[in-house]
Amino acid sequence: MMFSTGFYPQSVAVGDFNNDTNLDLIVINGFNGSVSLLLGYGNGLFDNQIIFFTGSYSQSVAVGDFNKDTRLDIVVTNTNENNIGILLGYGNGSFKDQITFSTGYHPNSIVVGDFNNDNQLNIVVANEDDYT
């Protein structure tokens, strides 16, 4: 099956962004600085995309609860702006405008996990052009 997204999809992540227990998809649209949210019906089908704007040339996305409010949030790499953007989720399939944090030169990949066992998610970014 194919589902419509934005221009030049780069990366995809999965989560339940509207708390209906069905898995949803979040897709990075590289060339138009946005992410597409496709809400799942639980039967392998998805609703039409909802677009949220990010920074210039986003390449990678990860999912987590970054502010500990039990709602899923997303973090994206904004490669041409040398930052990451965090979009805090409302838990109803929508997000606040992104909050940005500086990174190294051309961030292109991102993962999250509790790497230091302090019960808080950490964000790890690979920066393509400064080899960090």
Backbone as JSON Lines, residues from 0, in Angstrom:
{"i":0,"aa":"M","n":[0.84,-1.18,0.0],"ca":[0.0,0.0,0.0],"c":[0.88,1.24,0.0]}
{"i":1,"aa":"M","n":[0.42,2.28,-0.63],"ca":[1.14,3.55,-0.64],"c":[0.22,4.63,-0.09]}
{"i":2,"aa":"F","n":[0.83,5.55,0.67],"ca":[0.09,6.66,1.26],"c":[0.81,7.95,0.92]}
{"i":3,"aa":"S","n":[0.06,8.98,0.62],"ca":[0.63,10.26,0.22],"c":[1.29,10.96,1.41]}
{"i":4,"aa":"T","n":[2.5,11.48,1.17],"ca":[3.22,12.29,2.16],"c":[3.63,13.59,1.48]}
{"i":5,"aa":"G","n":[4.52,14.31,2.11],"ca":[5.04,15.53,1.52],"c":[6.14,15.23,0.53]}
{"i":6,"aa":"F","n":[6.84,16.27,0.11],"ca":[7.85,16.18,-0.93],"c":[9.16,15.62,-0.38]}
{"i":7,"aa":"Y","n":[9.68,14.59,-1.0],"ca":[10.96,13.96,-0.7],"c":[10.99,13.36,0.71]}
{"i":8,"aa":"P","n":[10.16,12.34,0.98],"ca":[10.17,11.71,2.29],"c":[11.54,11.11,2.6]}
{"i":9,"aa":"Q","n":[12.03,11.34,3.81],"ca":[13.38,10.95,4.21],"c":[13.43,9.87,5.29]}
{"i":10,"aa":"S","n":[12.52,9.95,6.25],"ca":[12.61,9.1,7.43],"c":[11.2,8.91,7.98]}
{"i":11,"aa":"V","n":[10.99,7.78,8.66],"ca":[9.66,7.49,9.21],"c":[9.82,6.94,10.62]}
{"i":12,"aa":"A","n":[8.85,7.25,11.48],"ca":[8.82,6.71,12.84],"c":[7.37,6.35,13.18]}
{"i":13,"aa":"V","n":[7.21,5.54,14.21],"ca":[5.9,5.01,14.58],"c":[5.6,5.37,16.03]}
{"i":14,"aa":"G","n":[4.34,5.68,16.31],"ca":[3.88,5.92,17.67],"c":[2.38,6.12,17.66]}
{"i":15,"aa":"D","n":[1.79,6.18,18.84],"ca":[0.35,6.47,18.96],"c":[0.23,7.93,19.37]}
{"i":16,"aa":"F","n":[0.07,8.82,18.4],"ca":[0.12,10.25,18.64],"c":[-1.23,10.85,19.03]}
{"i":17,"aa":"N","n":[-2.32,10.09,18.91],"ca":[-3.63,10.6,19.31],"c":[-4.29,9.75,20.39]}
{"i":18,"aa":"N","n":[-3.52,8.85,21.0],"ca":[-3.97,8.06,22.15],"c":[-5.24,7.25,21.89]}
{"i":19,"aa":"D","n":[-5.34,6.68,20.69],"ca":[-6.48,5.8,20.39],"c":[-6.07,4.33,20.37]}
{"i":20,"aa":"T","n":[-4.86,4.03,20.77],"ca":[-4.21,2.7,20.82],"c":[-3.84,2.16,19.44]}
{"i":21,"aa":"N","n":[-4.08,2.91,18.37],"ca":[-3.66,2.5,17.03],"c":[-2.34,3.18,16.69]}
{"i":22,"aa":"L","n":[-1.47,2.44,16.0],"ca":[-0.18,3.01,15.61],"c":[-0.35,4.01,14.47]}
{"i":23,"aa":"D","n":[0.37,5.12,14.58],"ca":[0.37,6.19,13.6],"c":[1.78,6.3,13.01]}
{"i":24,"aa":"L","n":[1.9,6.98,11.88],"ca":[3.19,7.19,11.23],"c":[3.52,8.67,11.21]}
{"i":25,"aa":"I","n":[4.8,8.98,11.44],"ca":[5.29,10.34,11.27],"c":[6.4,10.26,10.22]}
{"i":26,"aa":"V","n":[6.3,11.07,9.17],"ca":[7.21,11.0,8.03],"c":[7.88,12.35,7.85]}
{"i":27,"aa":"I","n":[9.22,12.34,7.73],"ca":[9.97,13.57,7.44],"c":[9.87,13.86,5.95]}
{"i":28,"aa":"N","n":[9.52,15.09,5.62],"ca":[9.48,15.55,4.22],"c":[10.65,16.5,4.02]}
{"i":29,"aa":"G","n":[11.73,15.99,3.45],"ca":[12.98,16.72,3.39],"c":[12.95,18.07,2.73]}
{"i":30,"aa":"F","n":[12.39,18.17,1.55],"ca":[12.53,19.41,0.79],"c":[11.56,20.5,1.17]}
{"i":31,"aa":"N","n":[10.46,20.18,1.84],"ca":[9.54,21.27,2.17],"c":[9.5,21.59,3.66]}
{"i":32,"aa":"G","n":[10.48,21.1,4.42],"ca":[10.6,21.47,5.83],"c":[9.37,21.15,6.65]}
{"i":33,"aa":"S","n":[8.95,19.9,6.6],"ca":[7.75,19.52,7.34],"c":[7.79,18.05,7.71]}
{"i":34,"aa":"V","n":[6.85,17.67,8.57],"ca":[6.58,16.27,8.85],"c":[5.11,16.02,8.53]}
{"i":35,"aa":"S","n":[4.83,14.81,8.08],"ca":[3.46,14.39,7.82],"c":[3.07,13.37,8.87]}
{"i":36,"aa":"L","n":[1.94,13.6,9.52],"ca":[1.37,12.65,10.47],"c":[0.24,11.91,9.77]}
{"i":37,"aa":"L","n":[0.33,10.59,9.77],"ca":[-0.73,9.76,9.21],"c":[-1.32,8.95,10.36]}
{"i":38,"aa":"L","n":[-2.53,9.29,10.77],"ca":[-3.18,8.62,11.89],"c":[-3.69,7.26,11.43]}
{"i":39,"aa":"G","n":[-3.36,6.23,12.2],"ca":[-3.73,4.87,11.83],"c":[-5.11,4.5,12.31]}
{"i":40,"aa":"Y","n":[-5.77,3.66,11.5],"ca":[-7.09,3.14,11.86],"c":[-7.01,1.8,12.59]}
{"i":41,"aa":"G","n":[-5.81,1.22,12.66],"ca":[-5.65,-0.07,13.33],"c":[-5.87,-1.26,12.42]}
{"i":42,"aa":"N","n":[-6.11,-1.01,11.14],"ca":[-6.35,-2.1,10.19],"c":[-5.38,-2.06,9.01]}
{"i":43,"aa":"G","n":[-4.27,-1.33,9.19],"ca":[-3.29,-1.19,8.11],"c":[-3.54,0.01,7.22]}
{"i":44,"aa":"L","n":[-4.62,0.72,7.46],"ca":[-4.95,1.92,6.69],"c":[-4.71,3.16,7.54]}
{"i":45,"aa":"F","n":[-4.49,4.29,6.85],"ca":[-4.18,5.54,7.53],"c":[-5.0,6.67,6.95]}
{"i":46,"aa":"D","n":[-5.29,7.66,7.78],"ca":[-6.0,8.86,7.35],"c":[-5.07,9.7,6.47]}
{"i":47,"aa":"N","n":[-5.62,10.7,5.79],"ca":[-4.8,11.63,5.02],"c":[-3.81,12.34,5.92]}
{"i":48,"aa":"Q","n":[-2.69,12.73,5.37],"ca":[-1.62,13.36,6.14],"c":[-2.07,14.68,6.76]}
{"i":49,"aa":"I","n":[-1.52,14.94,7.94],"ca":[-1.61,16.25,8.6],"c":[-0.19,16.78,8.61]}
{"i":50,"aa":"I","n":[0.02,18.0,8.14],"ca":[1.37,18.53,7.99],"c":[1.7,19.49,9.12]}
{"i":51,"aa":"F","n":[2.91,19.32,9.68],"ca":[3.47,20.23,10.69],"c":[4.82,20.7,10.19]}
{"i":52,"aa":"F","n":[5.08,21.99,10.31],"ca":[6.31,22.55,9.75],"c":[7.48,22.43,10.71]}
{"i":53,"aa":"T","n":[8.64,22.15,10.13],"ca":[9.89,22.01,10.87],"c":[10.87,23.01,10.29]}
{"i":54,"aa":"G","n":[12.14,22.66,10.26],"ca":[13.15,23.55,9.71],"c":[13.53,23.15,8.3]}
{"i":55,"aa":"S","n":[14.59,23.74,7.83],"ca":[15.04,23.54,6.47],"c":[15.7,22.18,6.29]}
{"i":56,"aa":"Y","n":[15.18,21.41,5.36],"ca":[15.71,20.11,4.97],"c":[15.87,19.16,6.16]}
{"i":57,"aa":"S","n":[14.75,18.8,6.75],"ca":[14.76,17.8,7.82],"c":[15.06,16.44,7.21]}
{"i":58,"aa":"Q","n":[15.86,15.64,7.92],"ca":[16.27,14.34,7.39],"c":[15.9,13.16,8.26]}
{"i":59,"aa":"S","n":[15.81,13.34,9.57],"ca":[15.63,12.2,10.46],"c":[14.64,12.56,11.55]}
{"i":60,"aa":"V","n":[13.91,11.56,12.05],"ca":[12.91,11.78,13.1],"c":[13.0,10.65,14.12]}
{"i":61,"aa":"A","n":[12.74,11.0,15.37],"ca":[12.64,10.02,16.45],"c":[11.48,10.42,17.35]}
{"i":62,"aa":"V","n":[11.0,9.47,18.12],"ca":[9.8,9.65,18.94],"c":[10.14,9.37,20.4]}
{"i":63,"aa":"G","n":[9.56,10.16,21.3],"ca":[9.71,9.93,22.73],"c":[8.86,10.92,23.51]}
{"i":64,"aa":"D","n":[8.77,10.71,24.81],"ca":[8.07,11.65,25.69],"c":[9.13,12.51,26.35]}
{"i":65,"aa":"F","n":[9.48,13.63,25.73],"ca":[10.61,14.43,26.17],"c":[10.31,15.33,27.36]}
{"i":66,"aa":"N","n":[9.06,15.64,27.62],"ca":[8.71,16.51,28.75],"c":[7.94,15.78,29.84]}
{"i":67,"aa":"K","n":[7.9,14.46,29.77],"ca":[7.3,13.6,30.8],"c":[5.84,13.94,31.1]}
{"i":68,"aa":"D","n":[5.07,14.23,30.05],"ca":[3.64,14.47,30.24],"c":[2.79,13.3,29.76]}
{"i":69,"aa":"T","n":[3.42,12.18,29.46],"ca":[2.82,10.93,28.97],"c":[2.3,11.03,27.54]}
{"i":70,"aa":"R","n":[2.6,12.11,26.84],"ca":[2.19,12.27,25.44],"c":[3.43,12.17,24.56]}
{"i":71,"aa":"L","n":[3.3,11.51,23.41],"ca":[4.44,11.36,22.53],"c":[4.8,12.66,21.84]}
{"i":72,"aa":"D","n":[6.1,12.92,21.78],"ca":[6.67,14.09,21.12],"c":[7.56,13.57,19.99]}
{"i":73,"aa":"I","n":[7.97,14.47,19.11],"ca":[8.91,14.08,18.05],"c":[10.09,15.03,18.06]}
{"i":74,"aa":"V","n":[11.22,14.51,17.6],"ca":[12.42,15.32,17.43],"c":[12.92,15.08,16.01]}
{"i":75,"aa":"V","n":[13.3,16.16,15.33],"ca":[13.74,16.09,13.94],"c":[15.09,16.78,13.79]}
{"i":76,"aa":"T","n":[15.86,16.33,12.81],"ca":[17.08,17.05,12.45],"c":[16.73,18.07,11.37]}
{"i":77,"aa":"N","n":[17.13,19.31,11.58],"ca":[16.97,20.37,10.58],"c":[18.36,20.62,9.99]}
{"i":78,"aa":"T","n":[18.69,19.85,8.99],"ca":[20.05,19.75,8.49],"c":[20.63,21.08,8.03]}
{"i":79,"aa":"N","n":[19.9,21.83,7.24],"ca":[20.44,23.09,6.71],"c":[20.47,24.22,7.73]}
{"i":80,"aa":"E","n":[19.85,24.02,8.89],"ca":[19.86,25.05,9.93],"c":[20.78,24.69,11.1]}
{"i":81,"aa":"N","n":[21.41,23.51,11.02],"ca":[22.33,23.05,12.06],"c":[21.67,23.04,13.43]}
{"i":82,"aa":"N","n":[20.46,22.45,13.48],"ca":[19.79,22.31,14.76],"c":[18.85,21.11,14.72]}
{"i":83,"aa":"I","n":[18.31,20.79,15.88],"ca":[17.22,19.83,15.97],"c":[15.99,20.59,16.43]}
{"i":84,"aa":"G","n":[14.84,20.07,16.06],"ca":[13.58,20.66,16.5],"c":[12.77,19.64,17.26]}
{"i":85,"aa":"I","n":[12.26,20.04,18.42],"ca":[11.38,19.18,19.2],"c":[9.97,19.73,19.08]}
{"i":86,"aa":"L","n":[9.05,18.88,18.67],"ca":[7.63,19.23,18.6],"c":[6.92,18.46,19.69]}
{"i":87,"aa":"L","n":[6.47,19.17,20.71],"ca":[5.79,18.54,21.84],"c":[4.36,18.19,21.45]}
{"i":88,"aa":"G","n":[3.98,16.95,21.74],"ca":[2.65,16.47,21.36],"c":[1.59,16.84,22.37]}
{"i":89,"aa":"Y","n":[0.41,17.12,21.86],"ca":[-0.76,17.38,22.72],"c":[-1.49,16.09,23.07]}
{"i":90,"aa":"G","n":[-1.16,14.98,22.41],"ca":[-1.83,13.72,22.67],"c":[-3.12,13.53,21.89]}
{"i":91,"aa":"N","n":[-3.42,14.47,21.0],"ca":[-4.64,14.38,20.19],"c":[-4.34,14.38,18.69]}
{"i":92,"aa":"G","n":[-3.09,14.11,18.33],"ca":[-2.71,14.13,16.92],"c":[-2.22,15.47,16.44]}
{"i":93,"aa":"S","n":[-1.91,16.37,17.37],"ca":[-1.34,17.67,16.98],"c":[-0.13,17.97,17.86]}
{"i":94,"aa":"F","n":[0.65,18.96,17.43],"ca":[1.9,19.28,18.1],"c":[2.04,20.79,18.24]}
{"i":95,"aa":"K","n":[2.78,21.2,19.28],"ca":[3.17,22.6,19.42],"c":[4.21,22.91,18.34]}
{"i":96,"aa":"D","n":[4.41,24.2,18.05],"ca":[5.48,24.6,17.14],"c":[6.81,24.12,17.7]}
{"i":97,"aa":"Q","n":[7.75,23.84,16.83],"ca":[9.02,23.28,17.26],"c":[9.84,24.24,18.11]}
{"i":98,"aa":"I","n":[10.57,23.66,19.03],"ca":[11.59,24.35,19.83],"c":[12.92,23.84,19.28]}
{"i":99,"aa":"T","n":[13.85,24.74,18.97],"ca":[15.1,24.29,18.34],"c":[16.28,24.36,19.31]}
{"i":100,"aa":"F","n":[17.24,23.48,19.06],"ca":[18.48,23.41,19.82],"c":[19.62,23.24,18.83]}
{"i":101,"aa":"S","n":[20.69,24.01,19.0],"ca":[21.83,23.96,18.1],"c":[22.54,22.61,18.17]}
{"i":102,"aa":"T","n":[23.1,22.22,17.03],"ca":[23.87,20.98,16.92],"c":[25.18,21.29,16.23]}
{"i":103,"aa":"G","n":[25.88,20.25,15.84],"ca":[27.05,20.41,14.99],"c":[26.61,20.71,13.57]}
{"i":104,"aa":"Y","n":[27.54,20.62,12.65],"ca":[27.32,21.0,11.26],"c":[26.59,19.9,10.48]}
{"i":105,"aa":"H","n":[25.43,20.19,9.97],"ca":[24.58,19.32,9.17],"c":[24.15,18.04,9.91]}
{"i":106,"aa":"P","n":[23.3,18.17,10.93],"ca":[22.77,16.98,11.6],"c":[21.92,16.17,10.62]}
{"i":107,"aa":"N","n":[22.18,14.87,10.55],"ca":[21.44,14.08,9.56],"c":[20.81,12.8,10.11]}
{"i":108,"aa":"S","n":[21.09,12.46,11.37],"ca":[20.49,11.27,11.95],"c":[20.31,11.48,13.44]}
{"i":109,"aa":"I","n":[19.24,10.9,13.99],"ca":[18.92,11.13,15.39],"c":[18.31,9.87,16.0]}
{"i":110,"aa":"V","n":[18.66,9.59,17.25],"ca":[18.06,8.5,18.03],"c":[17.83,8.99,19.45]}
{"i":111,"aa":"V","n":[16.92,8.32,20.15],"ca":[16.67,8.65,21.55],"c":[16.74,7.39,22.4]}
{"i":112,"aa":"G","n":[17.11,7.56,23.65],"ca":[17.17,6.47,24.6],"c":[17.67,7.0,25.93]}
{"i":113,"aa":"D","n":[17.5,6.22,26.98],"ca":[18.02,6.61,28.3],"c":[19.42,6.0,28.43]}
{"i":114,"aa":"F","n":[20.4,6.69,27.88],"ca":[21.75,6.14,27.79],"c":[22.53,6.2,29.1]}
{"i":115,"aa":"N","n":[22.1,7.03,30.06],"ca":[22.82,7.13,31.33],"c":[21.98,6.65,32.51]}
{"i":116,"aa":"N","n":[20.89,5.96,32.25],"ca":[20.05,5.33,33.28],"c":[19.57,6.3,34.35]}
{"i":117,"aa":"D","n":[19.16,7.52,33.93],"ca":[18.61,8.48,34.89],"c":[17.1,8.67,34.73]}
{"i":118,"aa":"N","n":[16.47,7.76,33.99],"ca":[15.03,7.8,33.73],"c":[14.58,9.01,32.93]}
{"i":119,"aa":"Q","n":[15.5,9.6,32.16],"ca":[15.16,10.69,31.25],"c":[15.73,10.34,29.87]}
{"i":120,"aa":"L","n":[14.94,10.64,28.84],"ca":[15.41,10.36,27.48],"c":[16.55,11.28,27.1]}
{"i":121,"aa":"N","n":[17.54,10.71,26.46],"ca":[18.65,11.47,25.89],"c":[18.5,11.45,24.38]}
{"i":122,"aa":"I","n":[18.98,12.5,23.73],"ca":[18.91,12.63,22.28],"c":[20.33,12.59,21.74]}
{"i":123,"aa":"V","n":[20.58,11.7,20.79],"ca":[21.9,11.58,20.17],"c":[21.76,11.95,18.7]}
{"i":124,"aa":"V","n":[22.65,12.85,18.25],"ca":[22.59,13.37,16.89],"c":[23.91,13.09,16.19]}
{"i":125,"aa":"A","n":[23.85,12.59,14.96],"ca":[25.03,12.47,14.11],"c":[25.09,13.68,13.19]}
{"i":126,"aa":"N","n":[26.24,14.37,13.21],"ca":[26.44,15.57,12.41],"c":[27.37,15.25,11.25]}
{"i":127,"aa":"E","n":[26.82,15.28,10.06],"ca":[27.5,14.78,8.87],"c":[28.8,15.49,8.54]}
{"i":128,"aa":"D","n":[28.81,16.81,8.55],"ca":[29.95,17.53,8.0],"c":[30.99,17.99,9.01]}
{"i":129,"aa":"D","n":[30.81,17.66,10.3],"ca":[31.91,17.89,11.22],"c":[32.31,16.6,11.92]}
{"i":130,"aa":"Y","n":[31.81,15.46,11.38],"ca":[32.23,14.13,11.82],"c":[32.01,13.89,13.31]}
{"i":131,"aa":"T","n":[30.88,14.37,13.83],"ca":[30.56,14.14,15.25],"c":[29.23,13.45,15.39]}
